[in-house]
Coordinates of C-alpha atoms in Angstrom, one line a residue:
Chain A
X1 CA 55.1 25.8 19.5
X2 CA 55.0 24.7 23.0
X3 CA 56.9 25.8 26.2
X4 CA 59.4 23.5 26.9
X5 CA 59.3 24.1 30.4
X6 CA 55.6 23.4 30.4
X7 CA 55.1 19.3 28.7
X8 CA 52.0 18.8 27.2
X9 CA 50.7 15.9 29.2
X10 CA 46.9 16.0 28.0
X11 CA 44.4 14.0 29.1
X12 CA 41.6 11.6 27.3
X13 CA 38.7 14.1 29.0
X14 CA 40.5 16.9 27.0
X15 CA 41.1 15.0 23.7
X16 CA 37.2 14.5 24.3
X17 CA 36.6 17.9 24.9
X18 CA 38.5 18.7 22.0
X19 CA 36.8 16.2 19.6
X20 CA 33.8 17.1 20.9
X21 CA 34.2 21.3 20.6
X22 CA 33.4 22.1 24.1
X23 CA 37.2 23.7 24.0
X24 CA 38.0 27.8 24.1
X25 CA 40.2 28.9 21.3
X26 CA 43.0 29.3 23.5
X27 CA 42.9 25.6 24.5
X28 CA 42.2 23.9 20.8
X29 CA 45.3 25.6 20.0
X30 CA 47.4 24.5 22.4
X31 CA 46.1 21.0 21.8
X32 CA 46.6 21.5 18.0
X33 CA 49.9 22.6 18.7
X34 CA 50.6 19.5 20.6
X35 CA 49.0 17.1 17.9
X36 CA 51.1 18.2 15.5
X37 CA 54.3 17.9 17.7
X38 CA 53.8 14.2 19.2
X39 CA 52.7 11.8 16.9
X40 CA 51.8 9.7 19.6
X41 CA 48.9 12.1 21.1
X42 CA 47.5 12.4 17.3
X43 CA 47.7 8.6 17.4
X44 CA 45.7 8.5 21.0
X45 CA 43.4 11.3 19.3
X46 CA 42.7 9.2 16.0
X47 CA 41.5 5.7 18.4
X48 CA 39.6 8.1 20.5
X49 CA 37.4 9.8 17.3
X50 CA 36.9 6.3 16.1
X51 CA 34.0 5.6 18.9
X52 CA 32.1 8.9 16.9
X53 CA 29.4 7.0 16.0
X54 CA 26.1 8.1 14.2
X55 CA 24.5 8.3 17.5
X56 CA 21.5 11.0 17.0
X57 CA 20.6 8.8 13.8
X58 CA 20.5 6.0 15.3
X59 CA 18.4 7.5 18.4
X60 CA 15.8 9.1 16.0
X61 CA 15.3 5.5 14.7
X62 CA 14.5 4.3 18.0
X63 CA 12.2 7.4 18.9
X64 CA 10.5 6.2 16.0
X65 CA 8.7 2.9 17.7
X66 CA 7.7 5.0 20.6
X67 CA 4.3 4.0 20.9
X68 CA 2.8 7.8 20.7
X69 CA -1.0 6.6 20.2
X70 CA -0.6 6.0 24.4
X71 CA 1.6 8.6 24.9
X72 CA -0.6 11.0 23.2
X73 CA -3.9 9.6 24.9
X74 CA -2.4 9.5 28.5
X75 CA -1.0 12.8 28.0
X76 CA -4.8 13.6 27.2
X77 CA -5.6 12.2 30.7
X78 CA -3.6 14.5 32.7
X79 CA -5.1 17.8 34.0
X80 CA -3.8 21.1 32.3
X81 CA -3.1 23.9 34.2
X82 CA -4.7 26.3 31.6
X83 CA -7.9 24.6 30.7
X84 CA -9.1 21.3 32.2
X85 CA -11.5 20.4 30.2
X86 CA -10.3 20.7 26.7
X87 CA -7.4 19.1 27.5
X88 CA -7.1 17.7 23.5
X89 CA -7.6 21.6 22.5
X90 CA -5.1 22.9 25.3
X91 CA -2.9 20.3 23.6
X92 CA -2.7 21.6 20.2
X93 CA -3.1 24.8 20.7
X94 CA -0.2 24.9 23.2
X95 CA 1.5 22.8 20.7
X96 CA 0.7 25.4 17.8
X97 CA 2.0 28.1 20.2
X98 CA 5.0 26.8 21.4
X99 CA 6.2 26.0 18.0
X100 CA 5.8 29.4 17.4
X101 CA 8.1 30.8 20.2
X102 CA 10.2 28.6 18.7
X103 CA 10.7 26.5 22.5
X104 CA 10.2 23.5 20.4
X105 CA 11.4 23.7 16.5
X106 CA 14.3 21.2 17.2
X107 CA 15.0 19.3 14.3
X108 CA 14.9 16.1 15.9
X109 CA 11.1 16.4 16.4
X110 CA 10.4 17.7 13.4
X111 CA 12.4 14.9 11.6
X112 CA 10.3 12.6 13.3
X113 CA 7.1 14.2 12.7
X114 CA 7.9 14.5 8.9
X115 CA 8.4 11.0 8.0
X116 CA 5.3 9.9 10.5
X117 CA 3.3 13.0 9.0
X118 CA 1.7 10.7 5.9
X119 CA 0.2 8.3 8.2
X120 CA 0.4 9.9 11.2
X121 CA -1.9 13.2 10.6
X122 CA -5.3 10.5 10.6
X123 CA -4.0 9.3 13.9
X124 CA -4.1 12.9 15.5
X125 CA -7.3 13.7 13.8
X126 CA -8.8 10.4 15.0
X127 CA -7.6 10.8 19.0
X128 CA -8.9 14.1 18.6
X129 CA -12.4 13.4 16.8
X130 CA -12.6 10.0 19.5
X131 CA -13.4 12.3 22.0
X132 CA -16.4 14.0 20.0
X133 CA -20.2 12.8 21.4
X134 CA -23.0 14.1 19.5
X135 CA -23.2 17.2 22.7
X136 CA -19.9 18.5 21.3
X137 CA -22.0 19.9 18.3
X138 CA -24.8 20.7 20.0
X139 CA -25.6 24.8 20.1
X140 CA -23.5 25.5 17.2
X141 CA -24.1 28.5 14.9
X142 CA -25.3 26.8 11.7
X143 CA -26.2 29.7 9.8
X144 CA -24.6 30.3 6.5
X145 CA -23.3 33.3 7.0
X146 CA -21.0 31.9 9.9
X147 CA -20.3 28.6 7.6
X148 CA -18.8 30.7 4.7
X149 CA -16.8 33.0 7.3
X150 CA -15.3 29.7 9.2
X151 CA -14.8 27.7 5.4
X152 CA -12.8 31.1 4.6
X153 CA -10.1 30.6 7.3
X154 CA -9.5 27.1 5.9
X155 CA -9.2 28.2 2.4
X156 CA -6.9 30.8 3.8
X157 CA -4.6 28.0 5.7
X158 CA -5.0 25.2 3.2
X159 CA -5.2 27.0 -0.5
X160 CA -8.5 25.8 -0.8
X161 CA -11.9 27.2 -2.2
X162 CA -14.6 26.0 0.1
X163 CA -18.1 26.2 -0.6
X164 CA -21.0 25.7 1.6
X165 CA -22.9 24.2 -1.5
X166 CA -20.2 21.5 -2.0
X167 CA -20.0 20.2 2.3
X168 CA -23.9 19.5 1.8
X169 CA -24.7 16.2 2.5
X170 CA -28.5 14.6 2.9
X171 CA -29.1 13.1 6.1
X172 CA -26.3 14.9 8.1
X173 CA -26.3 18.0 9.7
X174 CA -22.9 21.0 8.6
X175 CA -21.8 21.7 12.2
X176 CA -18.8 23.3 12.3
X177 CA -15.4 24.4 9.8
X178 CA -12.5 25.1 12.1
X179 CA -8.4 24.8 11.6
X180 CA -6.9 22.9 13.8
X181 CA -2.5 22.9 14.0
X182 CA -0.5 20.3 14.8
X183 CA 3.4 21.2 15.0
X184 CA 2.9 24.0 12.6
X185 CA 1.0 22.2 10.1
X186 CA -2.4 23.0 9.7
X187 CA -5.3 20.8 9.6
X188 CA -8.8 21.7 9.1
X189 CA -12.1 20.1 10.4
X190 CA -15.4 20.0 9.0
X191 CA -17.7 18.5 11.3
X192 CA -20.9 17.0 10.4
X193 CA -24.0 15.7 13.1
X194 CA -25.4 12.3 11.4
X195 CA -28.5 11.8 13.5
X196 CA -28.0 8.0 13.2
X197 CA -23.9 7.5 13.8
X198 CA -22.9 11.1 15.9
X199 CA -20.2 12.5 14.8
X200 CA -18.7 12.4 11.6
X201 CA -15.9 14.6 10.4
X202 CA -14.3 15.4 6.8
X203 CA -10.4 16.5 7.2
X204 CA -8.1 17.7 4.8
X205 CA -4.3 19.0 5.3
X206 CA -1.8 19.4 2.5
X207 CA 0.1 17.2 0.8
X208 CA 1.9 16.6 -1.7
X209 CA 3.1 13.2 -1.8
X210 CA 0.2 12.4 -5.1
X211 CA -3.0 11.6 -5.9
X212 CA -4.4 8.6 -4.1
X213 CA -8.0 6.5 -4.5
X214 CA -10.2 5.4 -1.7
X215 CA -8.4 3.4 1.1
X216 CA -9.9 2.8 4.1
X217 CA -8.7 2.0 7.7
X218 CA -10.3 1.7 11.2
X219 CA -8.9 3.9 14.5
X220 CA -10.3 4.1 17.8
X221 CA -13.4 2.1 16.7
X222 CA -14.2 4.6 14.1
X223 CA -14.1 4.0 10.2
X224 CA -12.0 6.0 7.9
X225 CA -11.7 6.7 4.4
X226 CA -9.2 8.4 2.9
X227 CA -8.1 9.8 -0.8
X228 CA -5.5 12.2 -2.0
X229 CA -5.6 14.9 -4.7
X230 CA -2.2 16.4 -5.7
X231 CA -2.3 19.3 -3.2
X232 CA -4.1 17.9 -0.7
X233 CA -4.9 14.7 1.7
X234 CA -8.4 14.2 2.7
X235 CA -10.3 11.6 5.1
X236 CA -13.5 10.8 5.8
X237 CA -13.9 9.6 10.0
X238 CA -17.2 8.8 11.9
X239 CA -19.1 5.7 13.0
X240 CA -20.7 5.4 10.0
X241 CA -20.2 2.0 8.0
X242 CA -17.0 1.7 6.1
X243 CA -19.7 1.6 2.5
X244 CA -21.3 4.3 4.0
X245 CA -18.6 6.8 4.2
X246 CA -16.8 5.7 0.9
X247 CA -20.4 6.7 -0.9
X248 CA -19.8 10.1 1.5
X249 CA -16.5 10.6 0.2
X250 CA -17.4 9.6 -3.6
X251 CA -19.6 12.7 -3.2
X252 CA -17.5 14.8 -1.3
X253 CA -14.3 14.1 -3.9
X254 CA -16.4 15.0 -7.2
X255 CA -17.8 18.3 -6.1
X256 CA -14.7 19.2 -4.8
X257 CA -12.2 18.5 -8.0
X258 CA -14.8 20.1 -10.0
Chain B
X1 CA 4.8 19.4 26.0
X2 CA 3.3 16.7 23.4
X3 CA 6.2 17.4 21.1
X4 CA 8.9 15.9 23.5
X5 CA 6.9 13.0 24.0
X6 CA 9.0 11.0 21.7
X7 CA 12.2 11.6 23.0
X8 CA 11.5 11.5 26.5
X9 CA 10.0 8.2 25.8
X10 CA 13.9 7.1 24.0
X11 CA 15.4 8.5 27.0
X12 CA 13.3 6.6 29.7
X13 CA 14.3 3.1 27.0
X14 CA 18.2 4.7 27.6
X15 CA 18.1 4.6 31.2
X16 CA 15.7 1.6 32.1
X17 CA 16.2 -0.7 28.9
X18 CA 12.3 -1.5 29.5
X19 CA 10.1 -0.2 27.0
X20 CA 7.0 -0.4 29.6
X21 CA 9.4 1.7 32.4
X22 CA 9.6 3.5 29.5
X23 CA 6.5 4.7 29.2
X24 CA 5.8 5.1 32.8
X25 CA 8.7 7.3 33.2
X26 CA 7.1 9.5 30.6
X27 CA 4.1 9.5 32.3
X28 CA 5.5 10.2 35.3
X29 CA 7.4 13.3 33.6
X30 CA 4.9 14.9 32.6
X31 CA 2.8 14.4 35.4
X32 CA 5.6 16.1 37.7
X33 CA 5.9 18.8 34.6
X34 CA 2.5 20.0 34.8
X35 CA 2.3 20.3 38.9
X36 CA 5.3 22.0 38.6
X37 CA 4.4 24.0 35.2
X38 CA 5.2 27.1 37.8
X39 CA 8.6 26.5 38.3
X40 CA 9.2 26.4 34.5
X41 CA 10.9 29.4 33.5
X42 CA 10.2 31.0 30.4
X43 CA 12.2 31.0 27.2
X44 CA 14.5 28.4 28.7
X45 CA 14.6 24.8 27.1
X46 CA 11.8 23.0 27.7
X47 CA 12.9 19.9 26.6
X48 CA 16.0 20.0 28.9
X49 CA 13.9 20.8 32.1
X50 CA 11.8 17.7 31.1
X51 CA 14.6 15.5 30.4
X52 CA 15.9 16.4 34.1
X53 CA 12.4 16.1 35.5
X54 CA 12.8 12.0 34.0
X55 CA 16.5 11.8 35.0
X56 CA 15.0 12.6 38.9
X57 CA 12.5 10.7 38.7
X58 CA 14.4 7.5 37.4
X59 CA 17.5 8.3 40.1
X60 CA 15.3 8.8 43.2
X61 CA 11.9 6.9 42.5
X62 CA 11.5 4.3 40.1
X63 CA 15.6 3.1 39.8
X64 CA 15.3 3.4 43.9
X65 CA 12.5 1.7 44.1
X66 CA 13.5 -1.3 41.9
X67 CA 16.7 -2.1 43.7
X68 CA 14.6 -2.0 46.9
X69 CA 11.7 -5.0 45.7
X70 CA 15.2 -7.1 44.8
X71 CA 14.0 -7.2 41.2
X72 CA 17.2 -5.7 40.1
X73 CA 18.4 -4.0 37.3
X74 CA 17.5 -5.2 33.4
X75 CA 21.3 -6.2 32.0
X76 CA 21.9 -5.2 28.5
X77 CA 22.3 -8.7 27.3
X78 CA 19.1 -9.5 28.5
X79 CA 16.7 -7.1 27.4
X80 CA 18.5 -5.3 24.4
X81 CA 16.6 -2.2 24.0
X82 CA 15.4 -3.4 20.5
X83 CA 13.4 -6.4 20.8
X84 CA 13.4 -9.0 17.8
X85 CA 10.0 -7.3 16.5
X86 CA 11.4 -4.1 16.6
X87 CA 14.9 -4.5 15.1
X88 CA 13.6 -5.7 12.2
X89 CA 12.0 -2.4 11.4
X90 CA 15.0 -0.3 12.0
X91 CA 18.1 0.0 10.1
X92 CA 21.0 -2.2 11.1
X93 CA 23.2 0.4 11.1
X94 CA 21.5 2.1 14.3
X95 CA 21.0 -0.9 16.2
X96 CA 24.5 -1.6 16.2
X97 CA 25.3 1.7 17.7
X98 CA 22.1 1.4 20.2
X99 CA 23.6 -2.1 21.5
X100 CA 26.5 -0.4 22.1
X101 CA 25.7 2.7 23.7
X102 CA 23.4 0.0 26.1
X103 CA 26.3 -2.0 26.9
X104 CA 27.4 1.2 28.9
X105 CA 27.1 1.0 32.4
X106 CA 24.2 3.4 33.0
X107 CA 26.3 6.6 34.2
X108 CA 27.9 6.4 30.9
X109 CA 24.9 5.5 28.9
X110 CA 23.4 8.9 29.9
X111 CA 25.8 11.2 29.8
X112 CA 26.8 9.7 26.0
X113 CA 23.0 10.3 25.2
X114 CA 22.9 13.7 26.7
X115 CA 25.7 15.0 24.9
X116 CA 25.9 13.2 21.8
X117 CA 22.2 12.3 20.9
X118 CA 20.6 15.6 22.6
X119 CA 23.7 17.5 21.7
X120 CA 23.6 19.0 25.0
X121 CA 27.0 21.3 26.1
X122 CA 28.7 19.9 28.9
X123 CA 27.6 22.1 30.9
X124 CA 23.7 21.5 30.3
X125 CA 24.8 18.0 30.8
X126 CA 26.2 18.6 34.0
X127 CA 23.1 20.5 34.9
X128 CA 20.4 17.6 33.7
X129 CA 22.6 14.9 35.8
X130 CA 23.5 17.0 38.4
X131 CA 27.0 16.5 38.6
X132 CA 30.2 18.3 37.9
X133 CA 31.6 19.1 35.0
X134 CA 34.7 16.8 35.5
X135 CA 32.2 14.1 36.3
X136 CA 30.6 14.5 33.0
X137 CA 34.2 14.8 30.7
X138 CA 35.7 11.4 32.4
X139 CA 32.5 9.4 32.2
X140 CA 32.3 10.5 28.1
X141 CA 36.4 9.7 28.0
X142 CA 36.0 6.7 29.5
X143 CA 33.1 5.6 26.9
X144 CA 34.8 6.7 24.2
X145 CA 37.5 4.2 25.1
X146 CA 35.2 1.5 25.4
X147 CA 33.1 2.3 22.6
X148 CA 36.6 3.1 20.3
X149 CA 37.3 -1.0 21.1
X150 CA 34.6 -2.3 18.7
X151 CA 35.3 -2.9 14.9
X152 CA 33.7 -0.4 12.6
X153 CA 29.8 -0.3 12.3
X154 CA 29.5 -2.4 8.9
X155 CA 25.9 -2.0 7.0
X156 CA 25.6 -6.0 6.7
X157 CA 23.9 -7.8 9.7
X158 CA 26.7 -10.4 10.7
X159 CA 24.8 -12.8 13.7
X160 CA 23.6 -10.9 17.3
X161 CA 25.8 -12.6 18.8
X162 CA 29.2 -11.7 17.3
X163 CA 28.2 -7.9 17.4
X164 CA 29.7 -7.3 20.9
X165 CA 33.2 -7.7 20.9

């Protein structure tokens, strides 16, 4: 019940405020209170909740079509603070890390990323390997002993069982296994020297959505080839020809579902 | 800062209506962000101190600067944030509510987005526009008023033109 002596004479910002929670207890209950006594307010109350729309759904819909191929690759132009130049690198790591602490687990982002994440993991693998030239690989450990050690922190990430006897391939050159982490979800590299072509890399992150044959696409100039197993989603990327790196991947597929 | 690249980029479309101001706005963000990576204060939101960093930038530089070359302001029924190619990929359902929110004069328009798309408090509204709390409650009450005038959202495309009012 209300004081008499003190009429309830409420405003639109409050009904607002109330609709909108940013109200103390003391205050939604003197605003309930009033609701229930003047039919009128609940009326004024009932045309004011009708312009709740579905805005945040509607917004993530939008932030869909932002174009984040030139987002992504001007934000690669910019210098970082902590480590000018692997600006890619500084990217995902500080990506990886910040997810971490948390900062940036907001579901809006992450509601994004999930439904881009079956296309959109070849796009971050191929802005990142579109800045490889054949001096990135250079002076790398190739021994095996480093190979099996760097192929057992992918197996660790990915549920995989790597073997340095199955990433052979004639012609090309094993440089490097690393993970890389985009927004929590890991993504591992294997990166191969082809004397002819520079850089080629073989990529696999987990998925689930199916097994999937040979497709192939092109991005940043490069040719890709990609496949799915039931756990995992793999692709092929390099300057190789598009035959080339399906017979690659026809390889690569059988010894490793065996 | 990557992550928030996404939403800064819907927020710069909010304010200008101009997908390429947009993106420069973005830019621009994050260009300020990392000069001023210092001032950043740790374990704070970092996608509210970058959505402030955009409001700035679009208040005193790029919205300043437009009015000042006389090329004016885009109009909401003139460049409707979703283009014909693009409204055809997203459901009808949220382009009704985006042409609506963009009929909003622009002090409206953000503080709607703010606190109903970012689900900022009033308060972190307040701080992001840099104005007071009052300021933020009538400009949502007054939207709410405008945006309580339209029919219900329906799920069936009826023509562009008969959406507004």
């Amino acid at each position: 019940m209300t004081d008499p002596l003190r009429p309830t004479i409420l405003s639109d910002e409050q009904l607002v405020a109330y609709l909108d929670d940013q109200l103390d207890t003391e205050q939604r209950t003197r605003i309930d209170a009033a609701i229930n006594e003047d039919p009128a307010l609940n009326l004024r109350l009932q045309w004011l909740a009708r312009s709740s729309l579905p805005f945040k759904d509607a917004y993530d819909e939008l932030g869909q079509q932002a174009p984040m191929d030139r987002l992504h690759a001007m934000l690669d132009t910019l210098p970082s603070p902590a480590r000018p130049a692997l600006s890619r690198r500084w990217f995902l790591a500080a990506a990886a890390g910040l997810v971490v602490s948390g900062v940036l687990a907001d579901r809006l982002f992450l509601g994004w990323q999930l439904s881009q994440q079956k296309t959109n993991w070849r796009g971050l693998v191929a802005d990142y390997m579109s800045l490889y030239v054949p001096q990135t690989l250079e002076h790398l450990p190739t021994d095996e002993a480093t190979q099996r050690a760097q192929l057992r922190t992918i197996d660790a990430r990915l549920g995989l069982n790597l073997a340095p006897a199955q990433l052979t391939l004639p012609r090309l050159d094993f440089k490097r296994a690393q993970i890389l982490e985009y927004d929590g979800v890991p993504i591992a590299q294997i990166t191969y020297l082809d004397p002819a072509h520079g850089p080629m890399a073989l990529c696999v992150t987990r998925s689930n959505s199916g097994s999937r044959h040979f497709a192939q696409e092109r991005r940043h100039n490069m040719n890709v080839v990609y496949w799915a197993d039931t756990e995992h989603a793999w692709m092929l990327i390099g300057h190789n020809s598009m035959a080339d790196l399906e017979d690659i991947a026809k390889v690569l597929r059988s010894r490793l579902s065996a | 800062m990557g992550q928030h690249l996404a939403r800064l980029w819907r927020y710069g479309l909010l304010l200008s209506r101009q997908r390429h101001v947009a993106e420069d706005l973005v830019q621009a963000t994050c260009v300020r962000a990392l000069e001023r990576a210092g001032q950043f204060v740790p374990g704070t939101r970092m996608d509210r101190w970058l959505l402030s960093i955009l409001h700035s930038i679009w208040l005193n530089e790029v919205r300043a600067r437009r009015v000042r070359l006389g090329q004016g302001l885009v109009n909401a029924d003139e460049a409707l944030s979703f283009d014909g190619e693009h409204a055809a990929q997203t459901h009808v359902m949220a382009a009704q509510v985006i042409r609506r929110v963009d009929a909003l004069p622009e002090t409206q328009r953000e503080t709607v987005y703010l606190a109903y798309v970012e689900g900022l408090s009033y308060r972190e509204v307040a701080e992001v526009l840099q104005v007071p709390i009052g300021t933020v409650m009538s400009r949502l009450a007054t939207a709410r008023l405008k945006l309580a005038e339209y029919p219900p959202l329906h799920a069936v495309p009826s023509s562009t033109s008969g959406e507004r009012r």
